[in-house]
mmCIF file of C-alpha atoms in Angstrom:
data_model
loop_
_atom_site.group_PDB
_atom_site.id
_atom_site.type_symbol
_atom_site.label_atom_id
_atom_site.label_comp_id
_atom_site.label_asym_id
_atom_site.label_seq_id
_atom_site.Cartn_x
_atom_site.Cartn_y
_atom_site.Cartn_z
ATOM 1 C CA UNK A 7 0.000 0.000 0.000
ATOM 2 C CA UNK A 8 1.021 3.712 -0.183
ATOM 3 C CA UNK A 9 0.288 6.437 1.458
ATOM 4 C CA UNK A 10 -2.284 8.713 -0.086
ATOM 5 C CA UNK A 11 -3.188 12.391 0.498
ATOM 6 C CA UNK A 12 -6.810 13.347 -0.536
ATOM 7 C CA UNK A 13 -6.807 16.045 -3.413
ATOM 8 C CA UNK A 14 -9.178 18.116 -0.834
ATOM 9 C CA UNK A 15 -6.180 18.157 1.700
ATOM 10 C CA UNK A 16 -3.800 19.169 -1.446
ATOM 11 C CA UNK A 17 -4.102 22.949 -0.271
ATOM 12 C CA UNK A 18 -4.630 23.819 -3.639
ATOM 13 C CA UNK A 19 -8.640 24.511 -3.076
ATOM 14 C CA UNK A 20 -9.426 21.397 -4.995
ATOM 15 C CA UNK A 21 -12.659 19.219 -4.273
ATOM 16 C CA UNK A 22 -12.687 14.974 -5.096
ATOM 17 C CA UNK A 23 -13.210 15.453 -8.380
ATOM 18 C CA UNK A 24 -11.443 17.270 -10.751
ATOM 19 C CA UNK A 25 -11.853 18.714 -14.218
ATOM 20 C CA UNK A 26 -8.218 19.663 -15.705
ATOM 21 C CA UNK A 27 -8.019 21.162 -19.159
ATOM 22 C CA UNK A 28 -5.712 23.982 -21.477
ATOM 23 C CA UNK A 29 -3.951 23.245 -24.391
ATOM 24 C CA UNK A 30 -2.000 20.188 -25.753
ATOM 25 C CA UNK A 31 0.551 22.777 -25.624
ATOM 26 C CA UNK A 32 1.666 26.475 -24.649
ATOM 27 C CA UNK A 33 2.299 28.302 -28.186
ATOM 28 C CA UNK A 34 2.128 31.698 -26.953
ATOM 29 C CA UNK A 35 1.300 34.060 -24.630
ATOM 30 C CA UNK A 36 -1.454 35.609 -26.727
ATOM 31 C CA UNK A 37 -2.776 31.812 -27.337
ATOM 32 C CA UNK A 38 -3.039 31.344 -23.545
ATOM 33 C CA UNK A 39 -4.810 34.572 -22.894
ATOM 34 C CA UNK A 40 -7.460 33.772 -25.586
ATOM 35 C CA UNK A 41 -7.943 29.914 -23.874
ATOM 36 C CA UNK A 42 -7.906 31.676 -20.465
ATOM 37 C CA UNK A 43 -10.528 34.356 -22.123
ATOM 38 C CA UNK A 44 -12.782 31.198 -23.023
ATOM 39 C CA UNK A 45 -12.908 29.699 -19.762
ATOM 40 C CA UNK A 46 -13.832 32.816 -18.134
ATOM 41 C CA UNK A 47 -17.242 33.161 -19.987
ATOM 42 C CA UNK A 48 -17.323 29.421 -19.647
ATOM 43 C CA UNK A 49 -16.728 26.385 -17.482
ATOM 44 C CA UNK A 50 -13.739 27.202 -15.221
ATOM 45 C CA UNK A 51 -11.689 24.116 -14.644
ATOM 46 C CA UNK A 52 -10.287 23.284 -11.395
ATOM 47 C CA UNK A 53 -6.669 23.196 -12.949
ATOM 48 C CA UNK A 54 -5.167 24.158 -15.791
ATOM 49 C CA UNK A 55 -2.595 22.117 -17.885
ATOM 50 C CA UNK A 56 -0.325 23.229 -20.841
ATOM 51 C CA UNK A 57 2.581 20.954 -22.175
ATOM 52 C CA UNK A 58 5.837 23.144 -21.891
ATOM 53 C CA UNK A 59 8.323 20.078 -22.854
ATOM 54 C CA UNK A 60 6.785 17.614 -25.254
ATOM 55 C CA UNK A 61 8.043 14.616 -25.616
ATOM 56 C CA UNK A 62 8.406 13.161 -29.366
ATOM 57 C CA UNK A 63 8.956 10.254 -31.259
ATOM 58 C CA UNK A 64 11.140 11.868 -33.768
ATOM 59 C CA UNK A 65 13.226 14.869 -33.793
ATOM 60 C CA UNK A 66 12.127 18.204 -36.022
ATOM 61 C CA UNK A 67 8.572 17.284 -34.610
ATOM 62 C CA UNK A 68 7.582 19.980 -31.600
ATOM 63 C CA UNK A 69 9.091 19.331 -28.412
ATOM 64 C CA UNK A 70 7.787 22.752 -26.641
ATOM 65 C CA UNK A 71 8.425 26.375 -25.794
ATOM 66 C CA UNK A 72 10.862 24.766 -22.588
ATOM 67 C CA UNK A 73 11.166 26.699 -19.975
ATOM 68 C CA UNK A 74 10.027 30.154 -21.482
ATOM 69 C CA UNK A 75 6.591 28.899 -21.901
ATOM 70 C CA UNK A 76 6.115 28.481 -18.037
ATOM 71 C CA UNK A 77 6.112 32.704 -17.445
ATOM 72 C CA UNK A 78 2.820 32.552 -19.092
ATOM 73 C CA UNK A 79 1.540 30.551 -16.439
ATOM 74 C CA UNK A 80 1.284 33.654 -14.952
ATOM 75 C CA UNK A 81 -1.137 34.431 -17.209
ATOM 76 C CA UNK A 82 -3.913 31.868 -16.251
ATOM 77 C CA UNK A 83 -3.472 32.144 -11.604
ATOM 78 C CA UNK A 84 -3.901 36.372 -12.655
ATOM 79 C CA UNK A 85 -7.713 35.876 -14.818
ATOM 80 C CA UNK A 86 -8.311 32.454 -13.091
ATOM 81 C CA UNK A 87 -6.655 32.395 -9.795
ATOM 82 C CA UNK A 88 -6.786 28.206 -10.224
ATOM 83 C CA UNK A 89 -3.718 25.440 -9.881
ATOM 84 C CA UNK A 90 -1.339 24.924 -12.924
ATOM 85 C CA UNK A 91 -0.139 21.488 -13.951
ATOM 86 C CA UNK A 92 2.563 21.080 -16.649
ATOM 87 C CA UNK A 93 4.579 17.254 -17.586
ATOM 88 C CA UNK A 94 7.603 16.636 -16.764
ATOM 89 C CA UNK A 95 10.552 14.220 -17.319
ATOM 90 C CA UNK A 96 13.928 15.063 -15.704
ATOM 91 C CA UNK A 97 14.954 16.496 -13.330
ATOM 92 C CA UNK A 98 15.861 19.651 -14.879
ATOM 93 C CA UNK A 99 11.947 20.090 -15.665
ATOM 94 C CA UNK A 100 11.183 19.310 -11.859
ATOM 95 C CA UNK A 101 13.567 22.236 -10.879
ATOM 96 C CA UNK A 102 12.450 24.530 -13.848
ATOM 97 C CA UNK A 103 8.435 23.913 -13.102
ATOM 98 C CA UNK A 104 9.438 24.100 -9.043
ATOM 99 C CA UNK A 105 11.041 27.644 -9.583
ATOM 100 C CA UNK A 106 8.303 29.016 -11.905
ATOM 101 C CA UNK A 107 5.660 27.998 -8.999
ATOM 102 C CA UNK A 108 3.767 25.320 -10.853
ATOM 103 C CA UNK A 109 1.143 23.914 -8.387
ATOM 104 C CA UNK A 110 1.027 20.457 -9.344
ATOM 105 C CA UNK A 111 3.286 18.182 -11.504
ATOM 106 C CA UNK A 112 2.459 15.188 -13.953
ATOM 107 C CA UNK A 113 5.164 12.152 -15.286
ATOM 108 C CA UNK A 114 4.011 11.187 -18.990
ATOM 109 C CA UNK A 115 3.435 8.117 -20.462
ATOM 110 C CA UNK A 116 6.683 7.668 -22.163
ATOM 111 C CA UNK A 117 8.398 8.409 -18.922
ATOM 112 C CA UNK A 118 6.113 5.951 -16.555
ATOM 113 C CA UNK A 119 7.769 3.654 -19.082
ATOM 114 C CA UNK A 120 11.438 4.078 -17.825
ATOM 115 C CA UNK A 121 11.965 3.508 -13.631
ATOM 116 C CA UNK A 122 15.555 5.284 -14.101
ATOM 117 C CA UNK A 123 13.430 8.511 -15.549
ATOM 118 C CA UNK A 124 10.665 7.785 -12.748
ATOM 119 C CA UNK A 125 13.517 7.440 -9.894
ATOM 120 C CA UNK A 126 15.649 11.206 -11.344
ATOM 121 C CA UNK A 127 12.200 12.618 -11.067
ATOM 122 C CA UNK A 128 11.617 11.367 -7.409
ATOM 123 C CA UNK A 129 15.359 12.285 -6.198
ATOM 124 C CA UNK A 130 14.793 15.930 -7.345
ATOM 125 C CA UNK A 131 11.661 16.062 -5.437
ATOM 126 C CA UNK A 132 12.602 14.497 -2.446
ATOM 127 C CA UNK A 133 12.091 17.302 0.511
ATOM 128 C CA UNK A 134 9.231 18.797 -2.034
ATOM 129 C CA UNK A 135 5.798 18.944 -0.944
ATOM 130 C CA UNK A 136 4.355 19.131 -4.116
ATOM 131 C CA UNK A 137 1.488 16.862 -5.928
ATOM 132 C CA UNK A 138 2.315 14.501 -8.722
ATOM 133 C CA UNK A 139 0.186 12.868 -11.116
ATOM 134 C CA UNK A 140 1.141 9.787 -13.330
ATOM 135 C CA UNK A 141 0.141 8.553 -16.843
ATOM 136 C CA UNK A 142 -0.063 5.108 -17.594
ATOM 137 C CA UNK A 143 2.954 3.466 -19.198
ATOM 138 C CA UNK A 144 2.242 3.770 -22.797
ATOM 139 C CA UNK A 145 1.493 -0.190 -22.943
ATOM 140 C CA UNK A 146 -0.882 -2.429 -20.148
ATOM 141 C CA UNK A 147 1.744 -2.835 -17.638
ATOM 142 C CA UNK A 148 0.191 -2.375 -14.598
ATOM 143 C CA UNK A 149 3.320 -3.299 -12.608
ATOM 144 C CA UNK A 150 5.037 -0.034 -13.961
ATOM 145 C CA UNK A 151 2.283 1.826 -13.222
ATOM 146 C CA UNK A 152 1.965 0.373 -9.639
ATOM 147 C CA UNK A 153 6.171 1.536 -9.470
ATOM 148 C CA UNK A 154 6.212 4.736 -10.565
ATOM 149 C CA UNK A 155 3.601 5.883 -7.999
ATOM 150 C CA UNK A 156 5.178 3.542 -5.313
ATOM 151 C CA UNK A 157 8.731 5.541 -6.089
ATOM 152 C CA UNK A 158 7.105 8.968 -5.456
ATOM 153 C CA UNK A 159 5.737 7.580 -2.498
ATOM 154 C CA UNK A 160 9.361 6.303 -1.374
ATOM 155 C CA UNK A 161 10.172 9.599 -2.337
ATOM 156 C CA UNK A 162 7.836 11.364 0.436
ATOM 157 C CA UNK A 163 5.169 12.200 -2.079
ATOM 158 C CA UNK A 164 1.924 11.034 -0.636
ATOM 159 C CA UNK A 165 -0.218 13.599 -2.553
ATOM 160 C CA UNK A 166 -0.409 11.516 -5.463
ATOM 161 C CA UNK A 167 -2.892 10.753 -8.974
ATOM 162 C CA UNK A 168 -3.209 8.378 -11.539
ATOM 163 C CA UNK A 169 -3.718 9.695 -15.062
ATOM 164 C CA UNK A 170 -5.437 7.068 -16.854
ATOM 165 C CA UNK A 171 -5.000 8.082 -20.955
ATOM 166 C CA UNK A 172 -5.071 4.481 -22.788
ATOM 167 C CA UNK A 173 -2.684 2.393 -24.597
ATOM 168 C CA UNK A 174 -1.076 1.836 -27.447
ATOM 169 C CA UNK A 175 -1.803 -1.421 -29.364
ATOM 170 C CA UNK A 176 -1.016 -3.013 -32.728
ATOM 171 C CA UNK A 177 -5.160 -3.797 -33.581
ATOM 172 C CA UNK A 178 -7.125 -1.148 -35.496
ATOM 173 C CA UNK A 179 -9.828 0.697 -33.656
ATOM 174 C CA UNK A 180 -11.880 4.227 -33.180
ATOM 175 C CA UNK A 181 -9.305 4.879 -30.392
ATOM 176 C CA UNK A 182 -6.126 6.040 -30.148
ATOM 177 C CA UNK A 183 -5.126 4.608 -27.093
ATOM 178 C CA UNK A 184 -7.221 1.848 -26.229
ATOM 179 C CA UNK A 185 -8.748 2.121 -23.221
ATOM 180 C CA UNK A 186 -8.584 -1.159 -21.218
ATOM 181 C CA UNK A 187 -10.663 0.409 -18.463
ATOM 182 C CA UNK A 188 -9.952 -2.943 -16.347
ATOM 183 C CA UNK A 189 -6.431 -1.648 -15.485
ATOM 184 C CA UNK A 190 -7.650 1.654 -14.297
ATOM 185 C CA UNK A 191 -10.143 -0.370 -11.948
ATOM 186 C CA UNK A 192 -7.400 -2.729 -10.879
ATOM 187 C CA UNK A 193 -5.648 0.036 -9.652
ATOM 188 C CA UNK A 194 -7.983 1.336 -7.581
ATOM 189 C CA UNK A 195 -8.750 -2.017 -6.493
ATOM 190 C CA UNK A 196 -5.086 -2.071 -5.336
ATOM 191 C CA UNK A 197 -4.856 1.881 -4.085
ATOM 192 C CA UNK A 198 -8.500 2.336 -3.127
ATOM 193 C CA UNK A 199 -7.634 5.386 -1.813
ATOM 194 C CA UNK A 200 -5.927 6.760 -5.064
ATOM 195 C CA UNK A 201 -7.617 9.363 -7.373
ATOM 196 C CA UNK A 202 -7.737 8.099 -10.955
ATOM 197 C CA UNK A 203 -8.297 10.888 -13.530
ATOM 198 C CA UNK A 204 -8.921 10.122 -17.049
ATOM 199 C CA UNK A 205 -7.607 11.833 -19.863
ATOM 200 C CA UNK A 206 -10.272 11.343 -22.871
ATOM 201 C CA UNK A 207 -8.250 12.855 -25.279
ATOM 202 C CA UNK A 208 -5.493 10.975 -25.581
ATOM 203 C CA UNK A 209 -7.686 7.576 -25.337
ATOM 204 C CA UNK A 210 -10.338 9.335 -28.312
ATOM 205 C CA UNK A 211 -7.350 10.968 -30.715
ATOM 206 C CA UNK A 212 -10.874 12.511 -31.880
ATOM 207 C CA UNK A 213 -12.717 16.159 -30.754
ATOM 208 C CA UNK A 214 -15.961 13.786 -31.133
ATOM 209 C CA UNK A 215 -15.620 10.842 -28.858
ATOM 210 C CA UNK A 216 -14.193 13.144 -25.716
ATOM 211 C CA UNK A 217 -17.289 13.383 -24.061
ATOM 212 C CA UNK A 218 -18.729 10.020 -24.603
ATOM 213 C CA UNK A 219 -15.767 8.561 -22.867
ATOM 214 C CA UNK A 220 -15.450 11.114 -20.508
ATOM 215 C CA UNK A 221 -19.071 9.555 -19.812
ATOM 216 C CA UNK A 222 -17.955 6.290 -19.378
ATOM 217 C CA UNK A 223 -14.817 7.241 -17.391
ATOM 218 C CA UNK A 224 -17.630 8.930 -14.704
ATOM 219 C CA UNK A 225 -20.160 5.906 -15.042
ATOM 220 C CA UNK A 226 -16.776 3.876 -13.883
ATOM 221 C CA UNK A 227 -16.491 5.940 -10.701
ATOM 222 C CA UNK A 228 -13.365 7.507 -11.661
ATOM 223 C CA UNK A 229 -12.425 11.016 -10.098
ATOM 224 C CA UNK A 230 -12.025 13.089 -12.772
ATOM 225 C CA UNK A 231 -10.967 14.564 -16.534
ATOM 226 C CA UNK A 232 -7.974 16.465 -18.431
ATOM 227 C CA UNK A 233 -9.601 17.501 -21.272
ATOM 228 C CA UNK A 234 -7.063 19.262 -24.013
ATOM 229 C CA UNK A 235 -8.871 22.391 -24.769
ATOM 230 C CA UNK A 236 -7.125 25.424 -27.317
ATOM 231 C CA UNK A 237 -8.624 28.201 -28.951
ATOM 232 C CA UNK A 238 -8.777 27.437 -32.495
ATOM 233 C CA UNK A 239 -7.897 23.720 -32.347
ATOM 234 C CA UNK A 240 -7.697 23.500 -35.815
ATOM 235 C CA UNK A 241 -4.123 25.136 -36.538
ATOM 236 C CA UNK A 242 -3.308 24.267 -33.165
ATOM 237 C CA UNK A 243 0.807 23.533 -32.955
ATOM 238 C CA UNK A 244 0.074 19.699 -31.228
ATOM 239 C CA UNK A 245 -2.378 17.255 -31.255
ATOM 240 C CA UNK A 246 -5.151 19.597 -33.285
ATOM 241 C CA UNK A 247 -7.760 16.406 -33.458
ATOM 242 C CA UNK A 248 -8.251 15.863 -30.360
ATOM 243 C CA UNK A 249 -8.757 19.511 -28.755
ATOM 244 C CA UNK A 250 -12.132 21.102 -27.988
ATOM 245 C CA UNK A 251 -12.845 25.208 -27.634
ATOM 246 C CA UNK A 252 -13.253 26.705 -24.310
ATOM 247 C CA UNK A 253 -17.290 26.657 -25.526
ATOM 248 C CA UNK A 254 -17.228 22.774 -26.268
ATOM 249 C CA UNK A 255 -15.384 21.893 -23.352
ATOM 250 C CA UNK A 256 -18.153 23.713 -21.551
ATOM 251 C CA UNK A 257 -20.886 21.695 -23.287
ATOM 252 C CA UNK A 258 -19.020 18.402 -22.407
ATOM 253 C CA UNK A 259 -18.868 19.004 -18.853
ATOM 254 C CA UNK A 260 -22.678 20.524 -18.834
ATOM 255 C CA UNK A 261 -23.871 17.784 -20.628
ATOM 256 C CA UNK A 262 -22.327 15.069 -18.427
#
């Protein structure tokens, strides 16, 4: 077992469940202002993420703004005075995110993956009070999934999430990332006391299947949704299928 804070005792302001969204990434500053913009005249998430390193497959693809990107942070606590969240997968992007004031950190799939990423992460923030949330590995390996949160635990981190955002497989279907909603539930059969979020984007790859499986993630009695939400998802810089506008992310949530 591990030790588990509850996101209410975060001291972030956050109730059990939680609705994360912003962009697949942080383009600009003008691009966060108009997301920010949306959300004020809509649904106002409880935390807002933006990818500031991106991790890709191939080089010459967009791997982020870095480090820059997290001044505009600034931009969202100053119109919507909530939590930020932003990856990361060294420990140079722990100390980076740390400095800039970033509320709450999450470790990507590709780096749930890899326990010598997972442990660099957890000796930069040991002596860090600081919430972590983890992706699933990028395959069904529930074992690495189980060690990357027991690490941060190790690490003194008890307040602690699961991202659940699908996974890869060699069959054909309407998903990206499969969904194999049984190792989200054996998880929290395991850590009962362990928030499980689920990240509907990255399991659809598709603006129309978000809120049906955002559905399906609540019918499951998970605690929560990141939702990747941009301005004008269409020329957006990353991942432009599978972002909503501030006004369809406030449908989703209505609707659920």
């Amino acid at each position: 077992m591990i030790e588990i804070t509850k996101i209410q005792d975060w001291g972030l302001g956050l109730k059990k469940k939680l609705v994360i969204a912003g962009p697949c990434s942080a383009e600009t500053p003008e691009q966060i202002e108009k997301i920010v913009a949306g959300m004020k005249s809509g649904y106002k998430p409880d935390v807002f993420r933006a990818g500031i390193w991106l991790p890709r497959t191939r080089p010459g693809t967009l791997e982020g703004v870095g480090a820059e990107g997290l001044k505009w942070t600034e931009i969202v606590r100053e119109a919507l005075d909530i939590p930020v969240t932003v990856e990361v997968a060294n420990a140079k992007h722990v100390e980076e995110a740390l400095k800039a004031n970033v509320d709450i950190l999450w470790v990507g799939a590709r780096t749930t993956v890899n326990p010598f990423s997972v442990q660099e992460i957890c000796d930069a923030l040991k002596g860090v009070d600081v919430p972590v949330m983890v992706k699933n590995p990028i395959n069904p390996d529930l074992a690495l999934w189980k060690g990357a949160l027991e690490r941060l635990n190790k690490a003194g981190i008890t307040k602690l999430a699961a991202i659940h955002r699908g996974f890869s497989s060699i069959m054909k279907s309407q998903y990206r990332n499969n969904p194999e909603w049984d190792y989200a539930l054996r998880l929290k059969e395991e850590f009962p006391d362990l928030p499980i979020i689920c990240d509907p984007s990255h399991i659809g790859g598709s603006r129309d299947l978000i809120e049906p499986i955002s559905q399906q993630a609540y019918n499951l009695g998970l605690d929560g949704l990141m939702i990747e939400t941009h301005n004008e998802p269409d020329t957006a810089w990353s991942d432009a299928k599978q972002q909503v506008t501030p006004a369809r992310f406030t449908e989703i949530i209505n609707n659920l």
